[in-house]
PDB file of C-alpha atoms in Angstrom:
ATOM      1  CA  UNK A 588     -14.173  -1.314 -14.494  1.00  0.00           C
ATOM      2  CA  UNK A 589     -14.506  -5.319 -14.791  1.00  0.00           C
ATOM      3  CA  UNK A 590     -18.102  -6.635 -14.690  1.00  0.00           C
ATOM      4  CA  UNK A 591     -17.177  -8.848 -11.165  1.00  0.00           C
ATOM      5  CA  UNK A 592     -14.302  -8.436  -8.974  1.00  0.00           C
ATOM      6  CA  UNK A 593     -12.413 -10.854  -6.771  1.00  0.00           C
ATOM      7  CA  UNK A 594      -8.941 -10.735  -4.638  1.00  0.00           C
ATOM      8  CA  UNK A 595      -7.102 -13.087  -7.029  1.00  0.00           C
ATOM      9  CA  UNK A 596      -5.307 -14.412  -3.835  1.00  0.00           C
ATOM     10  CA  UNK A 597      -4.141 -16.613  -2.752  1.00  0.00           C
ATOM     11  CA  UNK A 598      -5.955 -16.131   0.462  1.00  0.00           C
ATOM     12  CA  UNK A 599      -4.220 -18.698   3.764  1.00  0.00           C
ATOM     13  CA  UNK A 600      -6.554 -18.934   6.616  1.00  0.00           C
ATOM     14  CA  UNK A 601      -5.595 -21.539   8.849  1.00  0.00           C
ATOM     15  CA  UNK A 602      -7.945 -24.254   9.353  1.00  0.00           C
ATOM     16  CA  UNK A 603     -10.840 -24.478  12.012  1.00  0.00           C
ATOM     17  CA  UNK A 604     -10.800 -20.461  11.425  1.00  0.00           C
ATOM     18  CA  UNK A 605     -13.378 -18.219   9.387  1.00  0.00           C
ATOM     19  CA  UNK A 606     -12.532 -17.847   5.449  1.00  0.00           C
ATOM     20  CA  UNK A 607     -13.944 -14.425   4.016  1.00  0.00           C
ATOM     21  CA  UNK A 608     -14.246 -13.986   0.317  1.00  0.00           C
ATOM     22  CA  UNK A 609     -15.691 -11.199  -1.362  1.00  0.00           C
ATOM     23  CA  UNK A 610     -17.031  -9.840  -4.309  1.00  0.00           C
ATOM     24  CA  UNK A 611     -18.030  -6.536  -6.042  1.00  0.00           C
ATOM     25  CA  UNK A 612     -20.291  -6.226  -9.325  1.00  0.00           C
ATOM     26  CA  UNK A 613     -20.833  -3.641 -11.641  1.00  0.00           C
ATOM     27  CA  UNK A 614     -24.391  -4.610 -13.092  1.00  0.00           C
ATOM     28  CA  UNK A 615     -27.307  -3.386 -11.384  1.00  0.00           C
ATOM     29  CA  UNK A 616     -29.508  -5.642 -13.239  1.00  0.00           C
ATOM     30  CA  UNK A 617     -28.083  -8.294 -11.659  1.00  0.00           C
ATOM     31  CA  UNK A 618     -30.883 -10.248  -9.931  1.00  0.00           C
ATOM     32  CA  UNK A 619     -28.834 -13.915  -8.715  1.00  0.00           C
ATOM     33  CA  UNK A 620     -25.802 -14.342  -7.430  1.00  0.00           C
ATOM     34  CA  UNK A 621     -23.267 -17.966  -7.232  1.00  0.00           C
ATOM     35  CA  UNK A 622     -20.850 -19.328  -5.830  1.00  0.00           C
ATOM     36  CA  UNK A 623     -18.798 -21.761  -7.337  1.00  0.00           C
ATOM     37  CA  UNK A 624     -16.019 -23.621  -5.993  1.00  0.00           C
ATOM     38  CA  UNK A 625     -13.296 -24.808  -8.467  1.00  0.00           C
ATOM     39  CA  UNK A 626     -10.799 -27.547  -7.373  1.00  0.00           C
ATOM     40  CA  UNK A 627      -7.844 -27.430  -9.656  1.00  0.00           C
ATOM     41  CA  UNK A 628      -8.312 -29.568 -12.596  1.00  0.00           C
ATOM     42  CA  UNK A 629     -11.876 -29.612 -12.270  1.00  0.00           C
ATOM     43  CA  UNK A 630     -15.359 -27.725 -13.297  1.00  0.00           C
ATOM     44  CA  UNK A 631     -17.163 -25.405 -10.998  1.00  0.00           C
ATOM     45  CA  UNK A 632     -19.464 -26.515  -8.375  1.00  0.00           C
ATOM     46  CA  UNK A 633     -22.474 -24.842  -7.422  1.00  0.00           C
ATOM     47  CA  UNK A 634     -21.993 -23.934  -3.602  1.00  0.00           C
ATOM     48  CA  UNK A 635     -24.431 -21.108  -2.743  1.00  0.00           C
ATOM     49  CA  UNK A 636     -26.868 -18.896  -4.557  1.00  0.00           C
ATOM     50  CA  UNK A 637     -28.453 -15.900  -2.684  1.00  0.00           C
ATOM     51  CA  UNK A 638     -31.368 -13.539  -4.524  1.00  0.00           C
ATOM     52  CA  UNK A 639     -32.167 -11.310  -1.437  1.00  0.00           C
ATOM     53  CA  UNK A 640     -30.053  -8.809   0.612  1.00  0.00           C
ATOM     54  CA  UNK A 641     -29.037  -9.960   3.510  1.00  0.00           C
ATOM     55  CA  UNK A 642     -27.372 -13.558   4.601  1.00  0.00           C
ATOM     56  CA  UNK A 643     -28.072 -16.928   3.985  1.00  0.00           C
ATOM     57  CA  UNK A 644     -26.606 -20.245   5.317  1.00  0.00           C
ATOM     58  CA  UNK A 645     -26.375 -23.111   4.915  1.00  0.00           C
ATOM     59  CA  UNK A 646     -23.684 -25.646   6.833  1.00  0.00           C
ATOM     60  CA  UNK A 647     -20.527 -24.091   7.114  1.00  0.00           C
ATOM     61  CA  UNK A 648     -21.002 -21.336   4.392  1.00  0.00           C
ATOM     62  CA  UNK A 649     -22.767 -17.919   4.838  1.00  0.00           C
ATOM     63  CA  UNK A 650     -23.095 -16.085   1.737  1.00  0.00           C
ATOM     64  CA  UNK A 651     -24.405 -12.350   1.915  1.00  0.00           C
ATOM     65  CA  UNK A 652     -25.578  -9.886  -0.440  1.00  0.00           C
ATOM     66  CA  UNK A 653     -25.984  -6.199  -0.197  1.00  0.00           C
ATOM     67  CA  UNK A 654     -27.620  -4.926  -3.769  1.00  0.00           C
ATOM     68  CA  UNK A 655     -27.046  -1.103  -2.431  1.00  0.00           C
ATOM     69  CA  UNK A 656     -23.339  -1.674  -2.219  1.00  0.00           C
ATOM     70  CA  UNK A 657     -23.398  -4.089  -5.286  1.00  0.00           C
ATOM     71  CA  UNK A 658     -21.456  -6.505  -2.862  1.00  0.00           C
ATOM     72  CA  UNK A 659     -21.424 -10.028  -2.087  1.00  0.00           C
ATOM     73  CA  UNK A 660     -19.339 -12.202   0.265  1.00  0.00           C
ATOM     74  CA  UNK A 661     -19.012 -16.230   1.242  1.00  0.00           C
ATOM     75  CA  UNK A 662     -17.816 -16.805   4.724  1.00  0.00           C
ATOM     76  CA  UNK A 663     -16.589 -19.824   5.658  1.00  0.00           C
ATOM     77  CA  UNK A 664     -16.629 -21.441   9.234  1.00  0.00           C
ATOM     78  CA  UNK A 665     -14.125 -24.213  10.746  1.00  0.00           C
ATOM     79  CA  UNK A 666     -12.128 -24.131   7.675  1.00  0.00           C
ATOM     80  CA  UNK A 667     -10.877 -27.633   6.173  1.00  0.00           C
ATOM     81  CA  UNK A 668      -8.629 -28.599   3.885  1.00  0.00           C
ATOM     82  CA  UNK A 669     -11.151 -29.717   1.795  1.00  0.00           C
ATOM     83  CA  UNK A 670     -12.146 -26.128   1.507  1.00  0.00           C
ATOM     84  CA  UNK A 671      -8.803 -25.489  -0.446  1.00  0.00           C
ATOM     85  CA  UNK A 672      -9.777 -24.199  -3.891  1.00  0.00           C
ATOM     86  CA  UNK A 673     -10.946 -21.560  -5.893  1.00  0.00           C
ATOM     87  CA  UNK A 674     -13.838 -19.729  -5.079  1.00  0.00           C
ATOM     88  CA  UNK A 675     -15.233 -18.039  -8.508  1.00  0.00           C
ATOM     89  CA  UNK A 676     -18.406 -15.313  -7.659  1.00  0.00           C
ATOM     90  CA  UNK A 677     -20.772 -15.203 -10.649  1.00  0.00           C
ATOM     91  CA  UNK A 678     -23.812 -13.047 -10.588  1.00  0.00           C
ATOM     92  CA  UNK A 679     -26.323 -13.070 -12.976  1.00  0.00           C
ATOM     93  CA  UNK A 680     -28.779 -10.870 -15.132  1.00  0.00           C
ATOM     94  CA  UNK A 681     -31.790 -12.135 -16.697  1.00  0.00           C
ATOM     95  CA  UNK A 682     -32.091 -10.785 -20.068  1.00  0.00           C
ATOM     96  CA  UNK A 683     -32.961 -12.726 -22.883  1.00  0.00           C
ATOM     97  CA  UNK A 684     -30.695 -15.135 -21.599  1.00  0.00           C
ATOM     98  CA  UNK A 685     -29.005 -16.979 -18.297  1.00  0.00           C
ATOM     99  CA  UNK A 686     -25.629 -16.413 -18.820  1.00  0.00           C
ATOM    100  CA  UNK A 687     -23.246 -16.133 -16.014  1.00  0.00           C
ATOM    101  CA  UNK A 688     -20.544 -13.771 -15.948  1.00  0.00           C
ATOM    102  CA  UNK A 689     -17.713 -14.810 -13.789  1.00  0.00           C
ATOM    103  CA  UNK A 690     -14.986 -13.055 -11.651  1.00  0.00           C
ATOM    104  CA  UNK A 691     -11.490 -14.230 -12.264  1.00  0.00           C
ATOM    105  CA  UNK A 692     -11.793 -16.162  -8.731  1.00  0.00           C
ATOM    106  CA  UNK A 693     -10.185 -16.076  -5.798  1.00  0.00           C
ATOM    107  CA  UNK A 694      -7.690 -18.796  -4.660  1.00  0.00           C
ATOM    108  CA  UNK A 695      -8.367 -20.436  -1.004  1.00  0.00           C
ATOM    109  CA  UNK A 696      -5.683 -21.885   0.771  1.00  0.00           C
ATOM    110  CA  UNK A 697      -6.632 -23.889   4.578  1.00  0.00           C
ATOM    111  CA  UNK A 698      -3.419 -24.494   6.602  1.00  0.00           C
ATOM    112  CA  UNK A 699      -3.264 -27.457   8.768  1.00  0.00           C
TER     113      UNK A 699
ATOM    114  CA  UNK B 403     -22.592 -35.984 -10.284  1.00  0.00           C
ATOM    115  CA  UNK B 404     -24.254 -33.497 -12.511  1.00  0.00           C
ATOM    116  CA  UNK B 405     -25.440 -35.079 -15.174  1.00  0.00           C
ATOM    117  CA  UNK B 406     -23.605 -33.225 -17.805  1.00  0.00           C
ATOM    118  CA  UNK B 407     -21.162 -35.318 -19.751  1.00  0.00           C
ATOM    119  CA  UNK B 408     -18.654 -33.811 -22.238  1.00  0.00           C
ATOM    120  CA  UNK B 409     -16.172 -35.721 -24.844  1.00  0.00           C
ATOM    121  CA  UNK B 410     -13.411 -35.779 -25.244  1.00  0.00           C
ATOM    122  CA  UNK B 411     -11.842 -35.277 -22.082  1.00  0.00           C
ATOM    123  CA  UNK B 412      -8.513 -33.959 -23.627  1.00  0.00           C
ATOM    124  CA  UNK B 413      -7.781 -32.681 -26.462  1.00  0.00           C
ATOM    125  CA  UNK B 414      -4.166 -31.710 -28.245  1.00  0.00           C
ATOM    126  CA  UNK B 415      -4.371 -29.278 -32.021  1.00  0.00           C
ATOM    127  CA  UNK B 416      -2.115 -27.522 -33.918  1.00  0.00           C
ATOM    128  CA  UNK B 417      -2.614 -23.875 -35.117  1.00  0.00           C
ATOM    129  CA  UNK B 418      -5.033 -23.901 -37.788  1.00  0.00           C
ATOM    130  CA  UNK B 419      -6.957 -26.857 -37.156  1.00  0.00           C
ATOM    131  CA  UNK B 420     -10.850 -27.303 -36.461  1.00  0.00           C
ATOM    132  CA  UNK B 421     -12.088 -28.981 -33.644  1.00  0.00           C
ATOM    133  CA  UNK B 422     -15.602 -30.262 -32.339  1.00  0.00           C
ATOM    134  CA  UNK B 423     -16.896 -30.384 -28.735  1.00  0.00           C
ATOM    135  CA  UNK B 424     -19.465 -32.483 -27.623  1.00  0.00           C
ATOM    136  CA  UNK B 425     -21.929 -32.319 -24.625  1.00  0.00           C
ATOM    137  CA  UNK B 426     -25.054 -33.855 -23.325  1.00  0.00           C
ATOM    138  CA  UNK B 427     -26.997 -32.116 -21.043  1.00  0.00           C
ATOM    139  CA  UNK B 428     -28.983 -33.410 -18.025  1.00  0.00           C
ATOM    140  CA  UNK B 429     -32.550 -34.972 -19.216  1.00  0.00           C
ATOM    141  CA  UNK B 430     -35.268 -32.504 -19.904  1.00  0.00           C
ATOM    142  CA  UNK B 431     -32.419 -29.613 -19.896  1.00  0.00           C
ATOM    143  CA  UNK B 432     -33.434 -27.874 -22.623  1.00  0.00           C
ATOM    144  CA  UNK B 433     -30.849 -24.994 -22.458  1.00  0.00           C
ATOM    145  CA  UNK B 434     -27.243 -25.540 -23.296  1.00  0.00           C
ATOM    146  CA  UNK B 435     -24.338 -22.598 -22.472  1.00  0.00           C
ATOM    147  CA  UNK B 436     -20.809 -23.041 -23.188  1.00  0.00           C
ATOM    148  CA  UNK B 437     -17.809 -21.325 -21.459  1.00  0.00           C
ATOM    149  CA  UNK B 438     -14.165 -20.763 -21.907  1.00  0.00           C
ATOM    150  CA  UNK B 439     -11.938 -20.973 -19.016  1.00  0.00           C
ATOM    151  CA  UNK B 440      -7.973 -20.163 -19.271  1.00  0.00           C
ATOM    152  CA  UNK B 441      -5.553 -20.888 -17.263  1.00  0.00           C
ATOM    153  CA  UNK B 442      -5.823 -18.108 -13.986  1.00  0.00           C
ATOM    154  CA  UNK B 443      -9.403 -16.493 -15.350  1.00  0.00           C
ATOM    155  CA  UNK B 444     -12.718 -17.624 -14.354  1.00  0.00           C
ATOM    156  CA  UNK B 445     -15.545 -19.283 -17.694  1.00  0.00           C
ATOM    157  CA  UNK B 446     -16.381 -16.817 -20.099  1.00  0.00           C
ATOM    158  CA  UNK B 447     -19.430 -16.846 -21.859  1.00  0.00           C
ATOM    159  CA  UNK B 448     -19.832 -18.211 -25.318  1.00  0.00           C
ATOM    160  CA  UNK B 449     -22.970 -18.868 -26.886  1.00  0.00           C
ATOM    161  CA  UNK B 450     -26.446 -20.500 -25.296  1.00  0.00           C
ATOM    162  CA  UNK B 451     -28.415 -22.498 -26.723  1.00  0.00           C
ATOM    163  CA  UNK B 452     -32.484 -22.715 -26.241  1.00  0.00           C
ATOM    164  CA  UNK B 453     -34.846 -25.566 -27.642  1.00  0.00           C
ATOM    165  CA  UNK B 454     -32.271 -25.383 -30.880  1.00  0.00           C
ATOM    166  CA  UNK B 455     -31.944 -21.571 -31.276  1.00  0.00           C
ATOM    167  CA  UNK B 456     -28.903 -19.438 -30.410  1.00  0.00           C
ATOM    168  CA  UNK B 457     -30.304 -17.625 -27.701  1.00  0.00           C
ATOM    169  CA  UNK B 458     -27.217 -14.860 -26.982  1.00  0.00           C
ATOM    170  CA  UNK B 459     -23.342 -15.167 -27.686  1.00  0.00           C
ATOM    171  CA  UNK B 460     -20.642 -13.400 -25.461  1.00  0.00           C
ATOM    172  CA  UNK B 461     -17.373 -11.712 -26.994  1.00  0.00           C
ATOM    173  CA  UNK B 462     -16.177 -14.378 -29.230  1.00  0.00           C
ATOM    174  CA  UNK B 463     -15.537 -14.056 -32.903  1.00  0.00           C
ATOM    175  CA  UNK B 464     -17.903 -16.395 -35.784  1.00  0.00           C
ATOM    176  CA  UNK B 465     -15.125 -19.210 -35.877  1.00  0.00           C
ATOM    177  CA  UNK B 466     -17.024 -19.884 -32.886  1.00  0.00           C
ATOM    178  CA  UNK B 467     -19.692 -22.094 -33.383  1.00  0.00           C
ATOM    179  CA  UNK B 468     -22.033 -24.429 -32.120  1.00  0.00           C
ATOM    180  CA  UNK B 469     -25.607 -26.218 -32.544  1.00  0.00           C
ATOM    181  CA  UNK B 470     -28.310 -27.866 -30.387  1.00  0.00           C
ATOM    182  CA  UNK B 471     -29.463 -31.132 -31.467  1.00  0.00           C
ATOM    183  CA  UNK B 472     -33.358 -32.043 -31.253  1.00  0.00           C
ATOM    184  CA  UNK B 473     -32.011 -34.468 -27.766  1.00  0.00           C
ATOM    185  CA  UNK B 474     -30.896 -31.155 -26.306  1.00  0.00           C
ATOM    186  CA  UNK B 475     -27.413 -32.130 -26.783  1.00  0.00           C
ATOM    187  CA  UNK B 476     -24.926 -29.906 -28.195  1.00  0.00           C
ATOM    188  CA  UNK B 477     -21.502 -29.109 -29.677  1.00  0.00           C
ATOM    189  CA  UNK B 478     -19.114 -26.592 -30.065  1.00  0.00           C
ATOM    190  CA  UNK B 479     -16.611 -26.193 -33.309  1.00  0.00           C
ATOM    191  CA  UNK B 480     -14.055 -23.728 -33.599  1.00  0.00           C
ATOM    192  CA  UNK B 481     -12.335 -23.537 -36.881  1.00  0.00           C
ATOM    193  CA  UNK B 482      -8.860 -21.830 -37.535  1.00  0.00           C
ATOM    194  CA  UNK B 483      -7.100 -22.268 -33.838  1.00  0.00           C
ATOM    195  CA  UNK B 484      -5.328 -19.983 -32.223  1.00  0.00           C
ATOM    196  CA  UNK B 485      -3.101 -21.059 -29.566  1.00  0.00           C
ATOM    197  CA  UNK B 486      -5.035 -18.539 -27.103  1.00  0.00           C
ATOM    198  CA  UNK B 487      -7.881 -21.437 -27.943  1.00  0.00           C
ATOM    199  CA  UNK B 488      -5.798 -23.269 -25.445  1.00  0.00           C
ATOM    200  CA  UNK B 489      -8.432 -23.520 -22.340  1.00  0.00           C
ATOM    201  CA  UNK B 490     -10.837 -25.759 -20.607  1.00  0.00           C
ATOM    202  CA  UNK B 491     -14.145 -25.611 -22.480  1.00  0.00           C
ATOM    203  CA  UNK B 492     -17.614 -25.737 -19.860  1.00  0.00           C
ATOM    204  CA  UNK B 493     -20.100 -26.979 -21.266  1.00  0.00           C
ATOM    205  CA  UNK B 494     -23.735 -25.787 -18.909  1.00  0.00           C
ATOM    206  CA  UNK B 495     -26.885 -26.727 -19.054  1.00  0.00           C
ATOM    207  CA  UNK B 496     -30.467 -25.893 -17.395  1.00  0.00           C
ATOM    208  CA  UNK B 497     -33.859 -26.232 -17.513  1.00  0.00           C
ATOM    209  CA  UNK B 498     -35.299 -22.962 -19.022  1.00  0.00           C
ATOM    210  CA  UNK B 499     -36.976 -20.458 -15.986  1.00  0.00           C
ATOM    211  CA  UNK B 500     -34.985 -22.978 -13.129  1.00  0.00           C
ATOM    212  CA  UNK B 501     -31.955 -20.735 -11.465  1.00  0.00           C
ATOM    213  CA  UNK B 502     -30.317 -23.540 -11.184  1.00  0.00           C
ATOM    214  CA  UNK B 503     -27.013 -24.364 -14.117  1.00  0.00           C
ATOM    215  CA  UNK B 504     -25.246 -28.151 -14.212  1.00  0.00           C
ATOM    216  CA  UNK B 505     -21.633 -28.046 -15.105  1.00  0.00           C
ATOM    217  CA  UNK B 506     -20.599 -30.967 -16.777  1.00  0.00           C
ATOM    218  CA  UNK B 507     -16.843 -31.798 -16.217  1.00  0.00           C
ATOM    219  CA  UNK B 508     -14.937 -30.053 -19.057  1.00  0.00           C
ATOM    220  CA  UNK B 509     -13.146 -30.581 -22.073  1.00  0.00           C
ATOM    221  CA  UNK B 510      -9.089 -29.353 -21.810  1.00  0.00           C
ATOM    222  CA  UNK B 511      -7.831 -28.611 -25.089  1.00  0.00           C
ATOM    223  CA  UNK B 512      -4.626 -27.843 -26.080  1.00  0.00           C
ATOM    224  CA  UNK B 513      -3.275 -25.643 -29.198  1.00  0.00           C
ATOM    225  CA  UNK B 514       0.313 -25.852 -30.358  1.00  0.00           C
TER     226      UNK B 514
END
């Protein structure tokens, strides 16, 4: 079983609609969970972290975290094309060290 | 705008060769991670760095190096390459006990 797994994609929601991405994890230590976004080319940007079940928002993106389920999502509202990317889910366990471990991402595509 | 800068931008080897990374972290950073991201995969974890000490290393053989100068900034060598060396190197850093981690913008290397 991998550590974090993403839909590799790529995932076409049309634009002004809701973009769902999710995310499982195998770690139950895991204590913080990321969102990155990765335009191609580029390094990952910090979009959302979430510590606690349940949802969080801010602007446009929800993220949401169940720890029971070992499951957490990013929604996106009124897509844009600007939201065309990869969305890479990394959660994180705090022993010893910080270190992030990364799914393989999950490839967003907005259609105008 | 992170903070983070990383040199050189781009990189071409050949097989066998050693290379050095660079990176300077954000001011008062005092934790440095470095990740390896090929093409289609999300960052894997390296090595960290805290205050100078290797502070945990992720699946990577010992031709993997690095060190953490007494400014915080940092490098990464990796001596006999491989073309699966090809990637984009991350280079992270963070203020020790703060959740959150500065990308800086990545070093693309290239091994034929």
């Amino acid at each position: 079983q991998k550590e974090v797994e993403q839909n590799s994609g790529p995932l076409s929601v049309p634009e002004g609609a809701i973009a769902s991405l999710n995310c499982t994890y195998s770690d139950r230590g895991s204590q913080s969970f990321f969102w990155y976004r990765q335009y191609s080319g580029k390094s990952p940007e910090l979009i959302m972290s979430i510590y606690s079940n349940g949802d969080k928002e801010d602007g446009r993106f929800t993220a949401q975290l169940n720890k029971a389920s070992q499951y957490v999502s990013l929604l996106i509202r009124d897509s844009q094309p600007s939201d065309s990317a990869t969305y890479l889910c990394a959660p994180r366990v705090k022993r010893g060290n910080e270190k992030l471990t990364f799914g393989t991402g999950t490839r967003l595509t907005i259609i105008p | 705008e992170t903070g983070v800068t990383q040199s050189p931008t781009h990189l071409i080897k050949t097989r066998g060769q050693q290379v050095t990374l660079r990176c300077s972290s954000q001011s008062g950073h005092n934790t440095v991670s470095w990740y390896q991201q090929a093409l289609g995969q999300g960052p894997q974890f390296i090595f960290q760095y805290y205050r100078e000490e290797e502070n945990g290393r992720g699946n990577f053989p010992p031709r993997f190096s690095g060190l953490q100068f007494p400014n915080y900034s940092s490098e990464l060598n990796v001596n006999a390459l491989e073309l699966d060396d090809s990637a984009l190197y991350l280079c992270v850093s963070a203020s020790g006990g703060k959740e959150t981690q500065y990308f800086g913008p990545g070093t693309r290397l290239l091994v034929l």
